[in-house]
CSV table of C-alpha atoms in Angstrom, one decimal:
chain,number,residue,atom,x,y,z
A,1,LYS,CA,-1.0,11.1,-23.8
A,2,ALA,CA,-1.5,12.9,-20.6
A,3,GLY,CA,1.6,12.3,-17.9
A,4,VAL,CA,1.6,10.8,-14.4
A,5,THR,CA,-0.5,13.0,-12.0
A,6,GLN,CA,-0.4,13.2,-8.4
A,7,THR,CA,-2.5,15.0,-5.7
A,8,PRO,CA,-2.0,16.8,-3.7
A,9,ARG,CA,1.1,18.6,-4.7
A,10,TYR,CA,1.9,19.8,-1.4
A,11,LEU,CA,1.0,18.9,2.1
A,12,ILE,CA,1.4,20.1,5.8
A,13,LYS,CA,0.5,17.7,8.6
A,14,THR,CA,1.4,17.2,12.1
A,15,ARG,CA,3.1,14.3,14.1
A,16,GLY,CA,0.5,11.6,14.6
A,17,GLN,CA,-1.8,12.5,11.8
A,18,GLN,CA,-2.1,10.1,9.0
A,19,VAL,CA,-2.0,11.1,5.2
A,20,THR,CA,-3.3,9.4,2.1
A,21,LEU,CA,-1.5,10.6,-1.4
A,22,SER,CA,-3.0,9.7,-5.0
A,23,CYS,CA,-1.7,8.7,-8.3
A,24,SER,CA,-3.0,8.6,-11.5
A,25,PRO,CA,-0.7,6.7,-14.0
A,26,ILE,CA,-0.4,7.2,-17.7
A,27,SER,CA,-3.5,6.1,-19.7
A,28,GLY,CA,-2.7,2.2,-20.4
A,29,HIS,CA,0.0,1.8,-17.8
A,30,ARG,CA,-0.8,-1.0,-15.3
A,31,SER,CA,2.2,-0.7,-13.2
A,32,VAL,CA,2.7,2.0,-10.6
A,33,SER,CA,5.7,2.4,-8.1
A,34,TRP,CA,6.0,4.7,-5.1
A,35,TYR,CA,9.2,6.4,-4.0
A,36,GLN,CA,10.2,8.6,-1.2
A,37,GLN,CA,12.9,11.4,-1.7
A,38,THR,CA,14.7,13.1,0.9
A,39,PRO,CA,18.2,14.9,0.8
A,40,GLY,CA,19.7,12.6,3.1
A,41,GLN,CA,18.7,9.2,1.6
A,42,GLY,CA,18.0,9.8,-2.0
A,43,LEU,CA,15.4,8.1,-3.9
A,44,GLN,CA,14.3,5.0,-1.9
A,45,PHE,CA,11.3,2.7,-3.3
A,46,LEU,CA,8.5,2.1,-1.5
A,47,PHE,CA,6.0,-0.3,-3.2
A,48,GLU,CA,5.2,-1.5,-6.6
A,49,TYR,CA,1.7,-2.5,-7.8
A,50,PHE,CA,0.6,-4.4,-10.9
A,51,SER,CA,-3.2,-5.2,-11.7
A,52,GLU,CA,-3.9,-4.3,-8.0
A,53,THR,CA,-1.4,-6.5,-6.6
A,54,GLN,CA,1.5,-5.5,-4.5
A,55,ARG,CA,4.3,-7.3,-6.3
A,56,ASN,CA,7.2,-5.9,-4.2
A,57,LYS,CA,7.7,-3.7,-1.1
A,58,GLY,CA,10.8,-1.6,-0.1
A,59,ASN,CA,12.3,-1.4,3.6
A,60,PHE,CA,9.7,0.8,5.1
A,61,PRO,CA,7.6,0.3,8.4
A,62,GLY,CA,4.5,-0.9,8.3
A,63,ARG,CA,2.7,2.6,8.9
A,64,PHE,CA,3.5,3.0,4.9
A,65,SER,CA,0.8,1.3,2.9
A,66,GLY,CA,-0.7,1.3,-0.4
A,67,ARG,CA,-3.2,-0.1,-2.8
A,68,GLN,CA,-4.3,0.1,-6.2
A,69,PHE,CA,-7.6,0.2,-7.7
A,70,SER,CA,-9.0,-1.4,-10.9
A,71,ASN,CA,-8.3,1.5,-13.2
A,72,SER,CA,-4.6,1.3,-12.1
A,73,ARG,CA,-4.9,4.3,-10.1
A,74,SER,CA,-2.8,4.1,-6.6
A,75,GLU,CA,-3.0,5.6,-3.2
A,76,MET,CA,-0.2,5.3,-0.5
A,77,ASN,CA,-0.9,6.1,3.1
A,78,VAL,CA,1.2,7.1,5.9
A,79,SER,CA,-0.1,6.6,9.4
A,80,THR,CA,1.2,8.0,12.7
A,81,LEU,CA,3.2,10.5,10.8
A,82,GLU,CA,6.7,11.1,12.3
A,83,LEU,CA,9.1,14.1,11.5
A,84,GLY,CA,11.2,12.0,9.4
A,85,ASP,CA,8.5,11.2,7.0
A,86,SER,CA,8.7,14.9,5.5
A,87,ALA,CA,10.0,14.1,2.0
A,88,LEU,CA,9.0,14.5,-1.6
A,89,TYR,CA,6.8,11.2,-2.5
A,90,LEU,CA,7.0,10.2,-6.0
A,91,CYS,CA,4.7,8.0,-8.1
A,92,ALA,CA,6.1,6.0,-11.3
A,93,SER,CA,4.1,4.3,-14.0
A,94,SER,CA,5.2,1.8,-16.4
A,95,PRO,CA,3.3,-0.2,-19.1
A,96,ARG,CA,4.2,-3.6,-17.7
A,97,ALA,CA,5.7,-4.8,-14.3
A,98,ASP,CA,8.6,-7.3,-15.3
A,99,ARG,CA,12.2,-7.5,-15.5
A,100,ASN,CA,12.4,-5.2,-18.6
A,101,GLN,CA,10.1,-2.5,-16.9
A,102,GLU,CA,13.3,-0.3,-17.4
A,103,THR,CA,11.4,2.8,-18.2
A,104,GLN,CA,9.4,4.4,-15.4
A,105,TYR,CA,7.4,7.8,-15.9
A,106,PHE,CA,7.4,9.9,-12.7
A,107,GLY,CA,4.8,12.3,-11.6
A,108,PRO,CA,5.7,15.6,-10.2
A,109,GLY,CA,5.4,14.4,-6.6
A,110,THR,CA,3.5,15.5,-3.2
A,111,ARG,CA,5.8,17.3,-1.1
A,112,LEU,CA,4.8,16.4,2.6
A,113,LEU,CA,5.9,18.4,5.4
A,114,VAL,CA,5.5,16.9,9.1
A,115,LEU,CA,5.4,19.5,11.8
B,1,GLY,CA,21.6,-6.0,0.1
B,2,GLN,CA,22.1,-3.8,-3.0
B,3,SER,CA,24.3,-0.4,-3.1
B,4,LEU,CA,25.3,1.9,-5.8
B,5,GLU,CA,28.0,4.5,-5.8
B,6,GLN,CA,28.4,7.4,-7.8
B,7,PRO,CA,30.3,10.9,-7.4
B,8,SER,CA,28.1,13.3,-5.5
B,9,GLU,CA,29.2,16.4,-7.8
B,10,VAL,CA,30.6,17.1,-11.1
B,11,THR,CA,31.5,20.3,-12.7
B,12,ALA,CA,32.2,21.1,-16.3
B,13,VAL,CA,32.1,23.8,-19.0
B,14,GLU,CA,29.7,24.3,-22.0
B,15,GLY,CA,30.2,22.2,-25.0
B,16,ALA,CA,32.6,19.8,-23.1
B,17,ILE,CA,32.0,16.0,-22.3
B,18,VAL,CA,31.6,14.7,-19.0
B,19,GLN,CA,31.4,11.2,-17.7
B,20,ILE,CA,29.3,10.0,-14.6
B,21,ASN,CA,30.3,6.6,-13.2
B,22,CYS,CA,28.4,4.1,-11.3
B,23,THR,CA,29.3,1.2,-9.6
B,24,TYR,CA,26.8,-1.3,-8.2
B,25,GLN,CA,26.4,-4.3,-5.8
B,26,THR,CA,23.5,-6.5,-6.4
B,27,SER,CA,22.2,-9.9,-6.8
B,28,GLY,CA,20.0,-10.8,-9.6
B,29,PHE,CA,20.9,-7.9,-11.6
B,30,TYR,CA,18.4,-7.2,-14.7
B,31,GLY,CA,19.8,-3.9,-15.8
B,32,LEU,CA,21.2,-0.2,-15.1
B,33,SER,CA,19.2,2.9,-15.8
B,34,TRP,CA,19.8,6.4,-15.8
B,35,TYR,CA,17.4,9.3,-14.8
B,36,GLN,CA,17.8,13.2,-15.0
B,37,GLN,CA,16.2,15.3,-12.4
B,38,HIS,CA,16.2,19.1,-12.5
B,39,ASP,CA,15.8,21.1,-9.2
B,40,GLY,CA,12.1,21.0,-8.3
B,41,GLY,CA,11.3,18.6,-11.1
B,42,ALA,CA,10.6,14.8,-11.4
B,43,PRO,CA,13.4,12.2,-12.6
B,44,THR,CA,13.0,11.7,-16.3
B,45,PHE,CA,14.5,8.6,-17.9
B,46,LEU,CA,17.6,8.7,-19.9
B,47,SER,CA,18.7,5.4,-20.9
B,48,TYR,CA,18.8,1.7,-19.9
B,49,ASN,CA,21.5,-1.0,-20.3
B,50,ALA,CA,20.7,-4.8,-20.0
B,51,LEU,CA,23.6,-5.9,-21.9
B,52,ASP,CA,27.2,-5.0,-21.9
B,53,GLY,CA,28.2,-2.4,-24.3
B,54,LEU,CA,27.3,1.2,-25.2
B,55,GLU,CA,24.2,2.5,-25.9
B,56,GLU,CA,23.6,6.1,-27.7
B,57,THR,CA,20.8,8.5,-27.8
B,58,GLY,CA,21.7,11.5,-29.2
B,59,ARG,CA,24.0,13.7,-26.9
B,60,PHE,CA,23.8,10.9,-24.3
B,61,SER,CA,25.3,7.6,-24.2
B,62,SER,CA,25.4,4.9,-21.5
B,63,PHE,CA,28.0,2.2,-21.2
B,64,LEU,CA,27.6,-1.3,-19.0
B,65,SER,CA,29.9,-3.8,-18.0
B,66,ARG,CA,28.2,-6.5,-16.0
B,67,SER,CA,31.4,-8.4,-15.3
B,68,ASP,CA,32.9,-5.2,-13.6
B,69,SER,CA,29.5,-4.1,-12.0
B,70,TYR,CA,30.0,-0.7,-13.5
B,71,GLY,CA,28.4,1.8,-15.8
B,72,TYR,CA,28.6,5.2,-16.9
B,73,LEU,CA,26.5,7.9,-18.6
B,74,LEU,CA,28.5,10.1,-21.1
B,75,LEU,CA,26.9,13.6,-22.0
B,76,GLN,CA,28.4,15.4,-24.9
B,77,GLU,CA,28.3,19.0,-26.0
B,78,LEU,CA,27.3,20.1,-22.9
B,79,GLN,CA,24.5,22.6,-22.5
B,80,MET,CA,23.6,24.8,-19.6
B,81,LYS,CA,20.2,23.0,-19.4
B,82,ASP,CA,22.1,19.7,-18.6
B,83,SER,CA,22.7,21.0,-15.1
B,84,ALA,CA,20.9,18.6,-13.1
B,85,SER,CA,21.2,15.5,-10.9
B,86,TYR,CA,21.7,12.3,-12.5
B,87,PHE,CA,20.9,8.9,-11.0
B,88,CYS,CA,21.8,5.2,-11.6
B,89,ALA,CA,19.6,2.8,-10.8
B,90,VAL,CA,19.5,-1.0,-10.7
B,91,ARG,CA,16.5,-3.2,-11.3
B,92,SER,CA,17.4,-6.5,-9.5
B,93,LEU,CA,15.5,-9.4,-8.1
B,94,THR,CA,15.6,-9.3,-4.5
B,95,GLY,CA,13.1,-10.8,-2.0
B,96,GLY,CA,9.9,-11.6,-3.0
B,97,GLY,CA,10.3,-9.7,-6.4
B,98,ASN,CA,12.1,-7.1,-8.2
B,99,LYS,CA,12.5,-3.3,-7.4
B,100,LEU,CA,14.3,-0.2,-8.7
B,101,THR,CA,17.2,0.8,-6.5
B,102,PHE,CA,18.5,4.1,-7.1
B,103,GLY,CA,22.1,5.8,-6.5
B,104,THR,CA,22.3,9.0,-4.5
B,105,GLY,CA,22.8,11.0,-7.3
B,106,THR,CA,25.6,13.1,-9.4
B,107,GLN,CA,24.8,17.0,-9.3
B,108,LEU,CA,26.1,18.1,-12.5
B,109,LYS,CA,26.9,21.7,-12.9
B,110,VAL,CA,27.7,23.2,-16.4
B,111,GLU,CA,29.5,26.7,-16.2
B,112,LEU,CA,30.0,29.1,-19.1
């Protein structure tokens, strides 16, 4: 079974631009979560989607948004990019979204550099 | 809010045993997970504890004490390939739903 895939793997943008990142979960997984990883802040939770509905959101500004499609694929968008948005963005999928969703399968990430 | 504390760095020799501790503060605690991440790689799931006690998976074991808000990951028969960052993570009920909160990670260096 193929793992979680993320595109693109690397991206360079300039301040003020917007970016859309894509994530395809493992086949059959309906839950997708997004995380931002930086050296200073570590792994921080962005959003969690299940069956096209956002079930939870982390403490990020409204410039960060996401969505999930009927095939469980997910996208996240960052508008008006800032230098501090430079990070590794990780997507993780899980078979279900409930309290026992302890196993998340991570994709390789998209490394975003904002200049 | 939620917070997790773990040591930033641990060094051990090949073949030894190492324990990585994690203490947490959270409300609506569901369980404690451990993830491994090699440099340049994605985090991979190692173990999960929802109940008190020890869970063993091969060379790795994880322990949880909910009354102490404490857990640890035990790695036995260390190998060079175990050099990586290890994160504890708590799934808890917060706000309008549940989310996974990660610790800042412990970098494990295995030496010859």
